[in-house]
Short mmCIF file of C-alpha atoms and ligand atoms in Angstrom, two decimals:
data_model
loop_
_atom_site.label_atom_id
_atom_site.label_comp_id
_atom_site.label_asym_id
_atom_site.label_seq_id
_atom_site.Cartn_x
_atom_site.Cartn_y
_atom_site.Cartn_z
CA MET A 157 -8.07 -6.03 195.69
CA ASN A 158 -10.25 -4.36 198.20
CA GLU A 159 -12.78 -6.56 199.92
CA PRO A 160 -16.96 -5.57 198.74
CA VAL A 161 -18.52 -4.13 201.13
CA ARG A 162 -21.53 -5.60 202.06
CA VAL A 163 -24.73 -3.30 202.90
CA GLY A 164 -28.09 -4.54 204.36
CA VAL A 165 -31.75 -3.02 203.30
CA VAL A 166 -33.88 -2.77 205.90
CA GLY A 167 -37.53 -1.87 204.01
CA MET A 168 -38.16 -2.05 200.19
CA GLY A 169 -40.44 0.23 199.57
CA THR A 170 -40.61 2.58 197.20
CA VAL A 171 -37.28 4.65 198.62
CA GLY A 172 -35.80 0.60 199.32
CA SER A 173 -36.08 -0.58 196.33
CA GLY A 174 -34.37 2.86 194.37
CA VAL A 175 -31.71 2.02 196.72
CA VAL A 176 -31.45 -1.71 195.28
CA ARG A 177 -31.81 -0.33 191.67
CA LEU A 178 -29.26 2.53 191.98
CA LEU A 179 -26.95 0.20 193.92
CA VAL A 180 -26.85 -2.93 191.43
CA GLU A 181 -26.97 -0.74 188.23
CA SER A 182 -24.90 1.93 188.96
CA ALA A 183 -21.88 -0.36 190.92
CA ASP A 184 -19.48 0.77 188.81
CA HIS A 185 -19.51 4.08 188.69
CA ILE A 186 -20.26 3.93 192.29
CA GLU A 187 -17.35 1.66 192.63
CA ARG A 188 -15.75 4.56 191.61
CA HIS A 189 -16.42 6.69 194.19
CA ALA A 190 -16.61 4.36 196.88
CA GLY A 191 -13.18 3.19 196.13
CA ARG A 192 -14.36 -0.26 196.74
CA ARG A 193 -17.11 -2.43 195.74
CA ILE A 194 -20.89 -2.09 197.67
CA VAL A 195 -22.98 -5.13 197.58
CA VAL A 196 -26.21 -5.75 199.02
CA GLU A 197 -25.96 -8.14 200.81
CA LYS A 198 -29.38 -8.90 201.49
CA ALA A 199 -32.96 -6.91 202.05
CA VAL A 200 -35.40 -7.15 205.40
CA VAL A 201 -39.23 -6.30 204.50
CA LYS A 202 -42.42 -6.67 206.58
CA ASP A 203 -43.83 -9.26 204.11
CA PRO A 204 -41.31 -11.57 202.40
CA SER A 205 -43.52 -12.45 199.55
CA LYS A 206 -45.15 -10.01 198.19
CA ALA A 207 -43.93 -9.01 194.61
CA ARG A 208 -41.53 -6.89 194.25
CA ASP A 209 -40.88 -4.65 191.23
CA VAL A 210 -36.66 -4.43 191.64
CA GLN A 211 -35.07 -7.90 192.67
CA VAL A 212 -32.23 -8.11 195.18
CA PRO A 213 -29.20 -10.11 194.71
CA GLY A 214 -29.84 -13.73 194.82
CA GLY A 215 -32.63 -13.44 196.13
CA ARG A 216 -31.78 -12.84 199.64
CA ILE A 217 -34.49 -11.24 201.51
CA SER A 218 -36.08 -12.21 204.46
CA GLY A 219 -39.00 -10.46 206.95
CA ASP A 220 -36.41 -10.63 210.25
CA PHE A 221 -34.07 -7.44 211.05
CA ARG A 222 -32.18 -9.90 212.97
CA ASP A 223 -30.78 -11.72 209.31
CA ILE A 224 -29.03 -8.48 208.88
CA SER A 225 -27.85 -6.98 212.64
CA ARG A 226 -26.56 -10.41 213.25
CA ASP A 227 -25.00 -10.83 210.59
CA PRO A 228 -21.22 -10.06 210.93
CA SER A 229 -20.30 -9.38 206.87
CA ILE A 230 -22.83 -6.63 206.98
CA SER A 231 -20.76 -2.77 207.50
CA VAL A 232 -23.18 -1.13 207.19
CA ALA A 233 -27.67 -0.88 206.99
CA ALA A 234 -29.81 1.41 205.73
CA LEU A 235 -33.65 1.47 207.11
CA LEU A 236 -35.98 2.64 205.40
CA VAL A 237 -39.19 1.88 207.71
CA GLY A 238 -41.07 4.93 208.52
CA GLY A 239 -42.56 5.76 211.29
CA LEU A 240 -41.84 4.82 214.70
CA GLU A 241 -42.45 1.31 215.67
CA PRO A 242 -40.50 -0.57 214.75
CA ALA A 243 -38.02 1.92 213.34
CA ARG A 244 -36.13 2.87 216.52
CA THR A 245 -36.17 -1.00 218.25
CA ILE A 246 -34.71 -2.04 214.69
CA MET A 247 -32.41 1.24 214.67
CA VAL A 248 -30.86 0.24 218.34
CA ASP A 249 -30.45 -2.91 217.09
CA LEU A 250 -28.33 -2.67 214.09
CA LEU A 251 -26.07 -0.21 216.62
CA GLU A 252 -26.17 -2.75 218.99
CA HIS A 253 -24.91 -4.58 217.32
CA GLY A 254 -22.40 -2.70 215.44
CA LYS A 255 -23.95 -0.98 212.01
CA ASP A 256 -23.32 1.97 210.77
CA VAL A 257 -26.83 2.99 209.93
CA VAL A 258 -28.19 5.45 206.95
CA THR A 259 -31.79 6.10 206.64
CA ALA A 260 -34.39 8.33 205.56
CA ASN A 261 -36.80 8.38 208.07
CA LYS A 262 -37.18 11.75 209.82
CA ALA A 263 -40.08 10.82 212.08
CA LEU A 264 -37.50 9.09 213.95
CA LEU A 265 -35.26 11.60 213.84
CA ALA A 266 -37.25 14.34 215.05
CA GLU A 267 -38.53 12.15 217.76
CA HIS A 268 -35.24 9.94 219.06
CA GLY A 269 -32.20 11.74 217.28
CA PRO A 270 -30.48 12.54 220.73
CA GLU A 271 -31.21 8.74 221.80
CA LEU A 272 -30.59 7.49 219.19
CA PHE A 273 -27.18 9.78 218.21
CA GLU A 274 -25.93 8.69 221.77
CA LEU A 275 -25.92 5.06 221.18
CA ALA A 276 -24.91 5.51 217.90
CA ARG A 277 -21.36 7.51 219.94
CA ARG A 278 -21.24 4.48 222.62
CA LYS A 279 -21.03 1.85 220.09
CA GLY A 280 -18.47 4.00 217.50
CA ARG A 281 -21.07 3.66 214.65
CA SER A 282 -22.44 6.38 213.07
CA ILE A 283 -25.26 7.34 211.44
CA ALA A 284 -26.16 9.56 208.47
CA PHE A 285 -29.80 10.91 207.34
CA GLU A 286 -29.04 13.20 204.20
CA ALA A 287 -32.35 11.27 202.72
CA ALA A 288 -34.30 12.33 205.58
CA VAL A 289 -34.46 16.22 204.74
CA ALA A 290 -35.45 17.24 201.10
CA GLY A 291 -35.07 13.72 199.41
CA GLY A 292 -32.36 14.99 196.59
CA ILE A 293 -31.73 18.32 198.07
CA PRO A 294 -28.26 18.19 199.04
CA ILE A 295 -28.82 20.87 202.46
CA VAL A 296 -28.03 18.39 205.80
CA ALA A 297 -24.87 18.34 203.97
CA ALA A 298 -24.72 21.85 203.20
CA ILE A 299 -25.42 22.86 206.51
CA GLY A 300 -23.72 20.77 208.59
CA GLU A 301 -20.42 20.85 206.58
CA CYS A 302 -19.91 23.32 203.45
CA LEU A 303 -21.54 26.29 205.61
CA ALA A 304 -19.78 25.32 208.93
CA ALA A 305 -18.32 28.87 208.43
CA ASN A 306 -21.57 30.42 208.61
CA ARG A 307 -23.35 32.03 211.47
CA ILE A 308 -26.74 31.00 209.88
CA GLU A 309 -29.33 33.61 210.41
CA SER A 310 -32.61 32.03 208.70
CA ILE A 311 -33.94 29.01 206.97
CA ARG A 312 -37.47 29.34 205.06
CA GLY A 313 -38.39 26.53 202.02
CA ILE A 314 -41.09 23.89 200.97
CA LEU A 315 -40.14 20.68 202.95
CA ASN A 316 -42.54 18.74 201.99
CA GLY A 317 -43.16 17.26 198.38
CA THR A 318 -46.86 15.68 198.73
CA SER A 319 -48.32 18.50 199.51
CA ASN A 320 -47.05 21.37 196.94
CA PHE A 321 -48.25 18.56 194.87
CA ILE A 322 -51.51 18.68 195.73
CA LEU A 323 -51.35 22.57 195.82
CA THR A 324 -49.62 22.78 192.45
CA ARG A 325 -51.89 20.15 190.27
CA MET A 326 -54.89 22.38 192.61
CA GLU A 327 -53.60 25.29 190.88
CA GLU A 328 -52.71 24.45 187.59
CA ASP A 329 -55.43 22.12 186.77
CA GLY A 330 -58.43 22.65 189.35
CA ALA A 331 -58.00 19.09 190.55
CA ASP A 332 -59.56 18.54 193.20
CA TYR A 333 -58.01 18.08 196.56
CA ALA A 334 -58.69 14.14 197.13
CA ASP A 335 -58.19 13.28 193.84
CA VAL A 336 -54.70 14.48 194.22
CA LEU A 337 -53.58 13.27 197.31
CA ALA A 338 -54.72 9.60 196.17
CA LEU A 339 -51.94 10.48 192.89
CA ALA A 340 -49.30 11.84 195.39
CA GLN A 341 -50.00 7.90 196.98
CA GLN A 342 -50.05 6.21 194.04
CA LYS A 343 -46.74 7.62 193.28
CA GLY A 344 -44.73 7.37 196.46
CA PHE A 345 -44.56 10.89 197.58
CA ALA A 346 -46.90 10.55 200.84
CA GLU A 347 -45.79 8.39 204.12
CA ALA A 348 -47.54 5.60 204.91
CA ASP A 349 -50.07 7.71 206.95
CA PRO A 350 -50.63 11.17 204.50
CA SER A 351 -52.02 13.26 207.14
CA MET A 352 -48.44 13.64 208.51
CA ASP A 353 -47.66 15.63 204.96
CA VAL A 354 -51.26 17.82 204.76
CA ASP A 355 -50.90 18.57 208.38
CA GLY A 356 -47.94 19.94 208.48
CA THR A 357 -46.46 16.92 210.74
CA ASP A 358 -43.56 15.60 208.65
CA ALA A 359 -42.37 19.46 207.24
CA THR A 360 -41.99 20.78 210.53
CA GLN A 361 -40.58 17.71 211.70
CA LYS A 362 -37.91 18.33 209.31
CA LEU A 363 -37.86 22.32 210.38
CA ALA A 364 -36.42 20.40 213.41
CA ILE A 365 -34.07 18.61 211.83
CA LEU A 366 -32.41 21.23 209.91
CA ALA A 367 -32.89 23.70 212.94
CA HIS A 368 -31.55 21.56 215.03
CA LEU A 369 -27.75 21.58 212.93
CA ALA A 370 -28.31 25.18 211.76
CA PHE A 371 -28.64 26.72 215.44
CA GLY A 372 -26.50 23.73 217.21
CA VAL A 373 -29.61 23.98 219.44
CA TRP A 374 -32.28 20.90 219.84
CA VAL A 375 -35.63 21.54 218.61
CA PRO A 376 -38.64 19.47 220.13
CA TRP A 377 -40.58 19.67 216.62
CA ALA A 378 -43.71 19.71 218.54
CA GLU A 379 -43.49 22.86 219.94
CA ILE A 380 -43.09 23.91 216.66
CA PRO A 381 -46.23 25.79 215.55
CA ARG A 382 -47.86 24.09 212.39
CA MET A 383 -50.91 24.71 209.94
CA GLY A 384 -51.83 22.10 207.16
CA ILE A 385 -53.47 22.34 203.64
CA GLU A 386 -55.84 20.84 204.78
CA GLY A 387 -58.06 24.41 204.76
CA ILE A 388 -56.73 25.69 201.04
CA ASP A 389 -59.48 25.81 198.84
CA LEU A 390 -59.63 26.18 194.80
CA ASP A 391 -60.80 30.06 196.05
CA LEU A 392 -58.26 30.87 197.86
CA LEU A 393 -56.01 29.84 194.98
CA THR A 394 -58.11 31.59 192.48
CA TYR A 395 -57.70 34.81 194.36
CA ALA A 396 -54.01 34.26 195.35
CA ALA A 397 -53.45 34.29 192.04
CA GLU A 398 -55.72 37.25 191.16
CA LEU A 399 -53.50 39.20 193.17
CA GLY A 400 -50.32 38.19 192.25
CA TYR A 401 -49.37 35.00 194.47
CA ARG A 402 -49.28 31.39 194.88
CA ILE A 403 -50.08 29.08 197.81
CA ARG A 404 -47.04 26.98 198.83
CA LEU A 405 -46.50 25.34 202.70
CA ILE A 406 -43.78 27.18 204.51
CA ALA A 407 -41.71 26.33 206.56
CA VAL A 408 -39.60 28.96 208.70
CA ALA A 409 -37.10 29.08 211.84
CA SER A 410 -34.69 32.27 211.78
CA ARG A 411 -32.74 33.92 215.44
CA SER A 412 -35.03 36.39 217.41
CA GLU A 413 -33.96 37.94 220.63
CA GLY A 414 -32.28 34.60 221.66
CA ARG A 415 -35.41 32.65 220.26
CA LEU A 416 -35.97 30.79 217.67
CA ALA A 417 -38.69 32.09 215.55
CA MET A 418 -40.54 29.15 213.95
CA ARG A 419 -43.42 28.03 212.35
CA VAL A 420 -45.26 26.09 209.48
CA ALA A 421 -48.04 27.07 207.93
CA PRO A 422 -49.50 27.93 204.28
CA ALA A 423 -48.05 31.41 203.13
CA LEU A 424 -49.03 33.75 199.68
CA VAL A 425 -45.31 33.60 197.60
CA LYS A 426 -44.72 36.17 194.93
CA ILE A 427 -45.14 34.40 191.24
CA GLY A 428 -41.92 34.81 189.91
CA THR A 429 -40.35 35.00 193.06
CA PRO A 430 -37.95 31.12 193.90
CA LEU A 431 -40.23 29.75 195.83
CA ALA A 432 -43.73 30.74 194.65
CA GLU A 433 -42.53 28.16 191.00
CA THR A 434 -41.35 25.61 193.41
CA ARG A 435 -43.97 23.52 191.45
CA GLY A 436 -45.07 19.86 192.01
CA ALA A 437 -43.16 17.32 194.01
CA TYR A 438 -40.09 19.86 194.81
CA ASN A 439 -39.05 20.89 197.14
CA ALA A 440 -36.73 24.31 197.82
CA VAL A 441 -34.86 25.86 200.88
CA SER A 442 -33.08 29.46 201.60
CA ILE A 443 -30.95 30.21 203.42
CA VAL A 444 -28.96 32.51 204.95
CA GLY A 445 -25.78 32.58 206.30
CA ASP A 446 -23.70 35.85 207.78
CA ALA A 447 -20.79 35.05 205.79
CA VAL A 448 -22.48 33.40 202.78
CA GLY A 449 -25.58 35.52 202.03
CA ARG A 450 -28.45 34.05 200.61
CA MET A 451 -27.98 30.53 199.54
CA PHE A 452 -30.86 28.89 197.36
CA PHE A 453 -31.59 25.06 196.62
CA HIS A 454 -33.78 23.29 194.58
CA GLY A 455 -34.39 19.78 193.79
CA LEU A 456 -36.75 16.48 193.93
CA GLY A 457 -37.60 16.15 197.77
CA ALA A 458 -39.69 13.30 197.64
CA GLY A 459 -40.21 10.20 195.29
CA GLN A 460 -38.16 6.95 194.10
CA MET A 461 -34.37 8.37 192.43
CA PRO A 462 -34.57 11.34 193.53
CA THR A 463 -34.26 9.91 197.59
CA ALA A 464 -32.48 6.65 196.86
CA SER A 465 -29.80 9.26 195.06
CA ALA A 466 -29.39 10.72 199.15
CA VAL A 467 -29.21 7.31 201.19
CA VAL A 468 -26.78 6.13 198.48
CA ALA A 469 -24.78 8.82 198.18
CA ASP A 470 -25.02 8.56 202.00
CA ILE A 471 -23.70 4.92 202.11
CA ILE A 472 -20.72 6.24 199.89
CA ASP A 473 -20.01 8.28 202.87
CA THR A 474 -20.54 5.94 205.32
CA VAL A 475 -17.87 3.26 203.47
CA VAL A 476 -14.38 6.06 202.76
CA GLY A 477 -15.41 7.04 205.94
CA ARG A 478 -16.45 10.72 205.67
CA ALA A 479 -19.98 9.87 207.18
CA ALA A 480 -17.79 8.94 210.75
CA ILE A 481 -15.98 12.18 210.49
CA THR A 482 -19.02 14.36 209.76
CA PHE A 483 -20.58 13.04 212.86
CA ARG A 484 -17.47 13.06 215.43
CA THR A 485 -16.34 16.70 214.93
CA THR A 486 -19.90 18.16 214.62
CA GLY A 487 -22.07 16.31 217.48
CA VAL A 488 -25.17 16.38 215.48
CA LEU A 489 -27.48 15.37 217.64
CA ASP A 490 -25.79 15.56 220.34
CA ALA A 491 -27.57 14.91 223.69
CA ASP A 492 -26.05 17.78 225.76
CA SER A 493 -27.20 20.15 222.83
CA PRO A 494 -29.52 22.56 224.41
CA ALA A 495 -33.14 22.87 223.65
CA ALA A 496 -33.86 26.00 221.59
CA LYS A 497 -36.78 28.24 223.14
CA ILE A 498 -39.21 28.30 220.44
CA GLY A 499 -41.67 31.20 219.49
CA GLY A 500 -43.92 31.25 216.62
CA VAL A 501 -43.00 33.92 213.41
CA ASP A 502 -44.37 37.54 214.69
CA ALA A 503 -42.41 39.36 211.73
CA PRO A 504 -44.26 42.64 210.78
CA ASP A 505 -45.64 40.66 207.69
CA ARG A 506 -49.02 41.44 205.30
CA HIS A 507 -51.38 39.07 205.24
CA PHE A 508 -54.00 37.36 203.06
CA LEU A 509 -58.32 37.31 204.96
CA ARG A 510 -60.93 35.70 203.52
CA ILE A 511 -63.34 35.38 205.19
CA ARG A 512 -66.94 34.70 204.36
CA VAL A 513 -69.52 37.44 205.31
CA LYS A 514 -73.56 38.09 204.87
CA ASP A 515 -73.96 40.10 202.41
CA ARG A 516 -75.84 42.67 204.15
CA PRO A 517 -75.24 46.66 204.48
CA GLY A 518 -72.47 47.77 206.70
CA VAL A 519 -70.44 44.50 206.54
CA LEU A 520 -67.52 46.04 205.18
CA ALA A 521 -67.74 48.95 207.55
CA ARG A 522 -67.88 46.50 210.54
CA ILE A 523 -64.79 44.20 209.24
CA THR A 524 -63.12 47.15 208.44
CA GLY A 525 -63.52 48.61 211.64
CA ILE A 526 -62.25 45.59 214.43
CA LEU A 527 -59.40 45.53 211.86
CA GLY A 528 -58.69 49.19 212.46
CA ASP A 529 -59.04 49.05 216.05
CA HIS A 530 -56.23 46.51 216.07
CA GLY A 531 -53.91 48.84 214.27
CA ILE A 532 -54.33 47.22 211.01
CA SER A 533 -54.54 49.04 207.47
CA ILE A 534 -55.86 47.35 204.43
CA ALA A 535 -53.81 47.17 201.14
CA SER A 536 -56.76 46.18 199.15
CA VAL A 537 -60.27 44.09 199.33
CA ILE A 538 -61.47 42.13 196.67
CA GLN A 539 -65.52 41.48 196.78
CA HIS A 540 -67.07 39.61 193.77
CA ASP A 541 -70.77 40.28 193.00
CA ALA A 542 -72.77 37.38 194.95
CA SER A 543 -76.22 35.94 194.53
CA SER A 544 -79.19 39.07 196.06
CA ALA A 545 -80.61 36.29 197.60
CA SER A 546 -80.94 38.49 201.30
CA ASP A 547 -79.25 35.55 203.40
CA ALA A 548 -76.80 35.33 200.82
CA VAL A 549 -72.72 34.46 202.22
CA VAL A 550 -70.11 36.12 200.14
CA PRO A 551 -66.48 36.00 200.15
CA LEU A 552 -64.50 39.23 201.16
CA VAL A 553 -60.66 39.08 200.67
CA ILE A 554 -58.76 41.38 202.32
CA MET A 555 -54.49 42.25 201.89
CA THR A 556 -53.70 43.96 205.08
CA HIS A 557 -50.27 46.19 204.47
CA ALA A 558 -47.47 44.85 207.42
CA CYS A 559 -48.67 44.10 210.63
CA GLY A 560 -47.18 41.28 213.26
CA SER A 561 -49.23 38.07 213.31
CA SER A 562 -50.37 38.12 216.99
CA ALA A 563 -52.15 41.30 216.66
CA ILE A 564 -54.22 40.12 212.37
CA GLN A 565 -55.39 36.71 214.85
CA ARG A 566 -56.24 39.46 218.21
CA ALA A 567 -58.19 41.01 214.97
CA VAL A 568 -59.78 37.71 213.26
CA ALA A 569 -60.88 36.15 216.17
CA THR A 570 -62.70 39.16 217.02
CA ILE A 571 -64.29 39.25 212.88
CA ASP A 572 -65.48 35.69 213.35
CA ALA A 573 -67.10 35.78 216.98
CA SER A 574 -68.99 38.81 215.21
CA ASP A 575 -72.79 38.22 213.77
CA VAL A 576 -71.72 39.28 209.95
CA VAL A 577 -69.24 36.28 209.64
CA SER A 578 -70.48 33.00 208.67
CA GLY A 579 -67.88 30.28 209.48
CA ARG A 580 -64.09 31.08 210.58
CA SER A 581 -61.51 32.78 208.08
CA VAL A 582 -58.40 32.09 206.85
CA CYS A 583 -55.47 34.14 207.80
CA LEU A 584 -52.09 33.52 205.56
CA SER A 585 -49.11 35.63 205.40
CA VAL A 586 -47.70 37.19 202.65
CA LEU A 587 -44.36 36.46 201.46
CA ASP A 588 -42.72 39.02 199.08
CA ASP A 589 -39.86 38.18 198.52
P1 NDP B 83 -43.29 2.19 202.12
O1 NDP B 83 -43.87 2.50 202.76
O2 NDP B 83 -43.34 2.34 200.85
O3 NDP B 83 -41.87 1.02 202.79
C1 NDP B 83 -42.14 0.53 204.05
C2 NDP B 83 -41.24 -0.60 203.74
O4 NDP B 83 -40.82 -0.80 205.17
C3 NDP B 83 -41.69 -1.47 203.44
O5 NDP B 83 -40.59 -2.06 202.31
C4 NDP B 83 -42.23 -2.20 204.50
O6 NDP B 83 -42.18 -3.62 204.11
C5 NDP B 83 -41.50 -2.34 205.02
N1 NDP B 83 -41.38 -2.54 206.56
C6 NDP B 83 -42.34 -2.09 207.10
N2 NDP B 83 -42.36 -2.60 208.58
C7 NDP B 83 -41.01 -3.24 208.54
C8 NDP B 83 -40.79 -4.12 209.67
N3 NDP B 83 -41.40 -4.69 210.53
N4 NDP B 83 -39.62 -5.26 208.94
C9 NDP B 83 -39.03 -4.92 208.62
N5 NDP B 83 -39.74 -4.25 207.33
C10 NDP B 83 -40.57 -3.55 207.26
O7 NDP B 83 -42.12 3.45 202.82
P2 NDP B 83 -40.97 4.45 201.50
O8 NDP B 83 -39.77 3.90 200.93
O9 NDP B 83 -42.13 5.51 201.20
O10 NDP B 83 -40.80 5.77 202.44
C11 NDP B 83 -39.63 5.14 203.50
C12 NDP B 83 -39.13 6.52 204.66
O11 NDP B 83 -37.99 7.34 204.15
C13 NDP B 83 -39.79 6.78 206.06
O12 NDP B 83 -39.45 7.14 207.35
C14 NDP B 83 -39.93 8.00 204.84
O13 NDP B 83 -40.35 8.91 205.42
C15 NDP B 83 -38.67 8.07 204.26
N6 NDP B 83 -39.21 8.97 203.48
C16 NDP B 83 -39.22 8.50 201.80
C17 NDP B 83 -39.48 9.29 200.68
C18 NDP B 83 -40.33 8.98 199.45
O14 NDP B 83 -40.13 9.39 198.86
N7 NDP B 83 -40.78 8.15 199.67
C19 NDP B 83 -38.54 10.53 200.39
C20 NDP B 83 -37.71 10.67 201.63
C21 NDP B 83 -38.27 9.69 202.80
P3 NDP B 83 -42.81 -4.26 203.10
O15 NDP B 83 -42.92 -4.59 201.92
O16 NDP B 83 -42.96 -5.81 202.78
O17 NDP B 83 -44.95 -3.78 203.02
N1 HSE B 84 -43.73 12.52 202.47
C1 HSE B 84 -43.09 13.36 202.64
C2 HSE B 84 -43.16 14.55 200.76
C3 HSE B 84 -41.70 11.95 201.37
O1 HSE B 84 -43.77 14.11 200.49
O2 HSE B 84 -42.58 15.40 201.24
C4 HSE B 84 -40.24 12.67 201.27
O3 HSE B 84 -39.91 13.12 202.59
#
């Protein structure tokens, strides 16, 4: 009979606890897929004295990652600590000491991927990272393996569960932004620093990883134009609904004349389309490949057990040798990959504007005049009755016909600099399909 494979788990928070639970509770099922018993040999955490919902078999838990990296009986380590440090140091140490690594840490891969993958190659080890993008959705395997015959044309998706959870609760229950963010933290969806979820950083790092897999170029995530959901309020969600749309944080990457057109920003998505129907902590990814056409993936993108599902699948892949083959043959996050030339998205989309205007005669004409000067034509306007006070500021909502985003940005800058507007306007692109 085969010896069991011994796994070390570094980090036993939301994801790590789920991984230990799954490896213990589904051990027989997992053994059938892996061909060998997989046992959790030990876990390492920051504070070993903390009370835990899930127990490591034999209570083998410590506060020093070297207890895993220096243990010759452990061949696979799951690195489930977030952030850059000490996660990077731990990953280097695990690889240096001959462990194959499975991780869910996208911040680490988006920042230090080529250096870490180069080290793994030199050491003859693999790094598997299905859980790093879109939680339980097997999108890394889909792009890296199943769609390998395709030239990928575009990726569009919802890649952050926390921000989708917040937007959904606000639109469905009228919930307060700060309250729902706190709930997302309680449920374990949010990053340790939740500003990374709401300011679009997390989705941008995931998009950079997917774009690398899909387009074969190294994508420095910080160069991708990014806007978060912090400025989305209930009024915006209500106006969008009145026009037949929802607001979602959308990540896009597509080939465009030798560049990658990329962006992460809130956008209006038409009610009834798959992105608009992606609710709560669900993620969705739509990919267009030249042979397969458009494919759509949907599933829980954050949370304990969906993420653990992806981590454990990677552990099984590592044990049976599939991860090593994929790692070797795809050249994923190869240090020699050319850097992407990144541009913003300037495809002609319709745009939604909310402008807070002073309620005076002639204001509408001024605004529409500025849009006209920039070659932008208007599809519809909403202005509800407001207070009759002479100095009242009222929201003016405009849906434009299709126009490039640079033209609309210039027009909005001119509008915001005018004396009929109060505060900064909101400008979001509109996705009708
Ligand atoms: P948590 O904050 O819940 O858990 C982090 C764990 O890391 C804790 O167990 C903590 O120990 C441990 N830790 C922190 N510093 C050290 C250290 N120096 N040495 C050893 N252990 C340490 O994070 P999550 O489980 O939510 O996330 C882990 C990773 O998975 C992150 O990269 C995240 O982005 C990613 N991810 C998370 C998802 C989710 O839904 N939560 C989904 C997909 C990916 P202690 O318990 O003692 O504090
Ligand atoms: N904080 C992340 C999210 C976890 O909300 O999507 C999953 O990567």
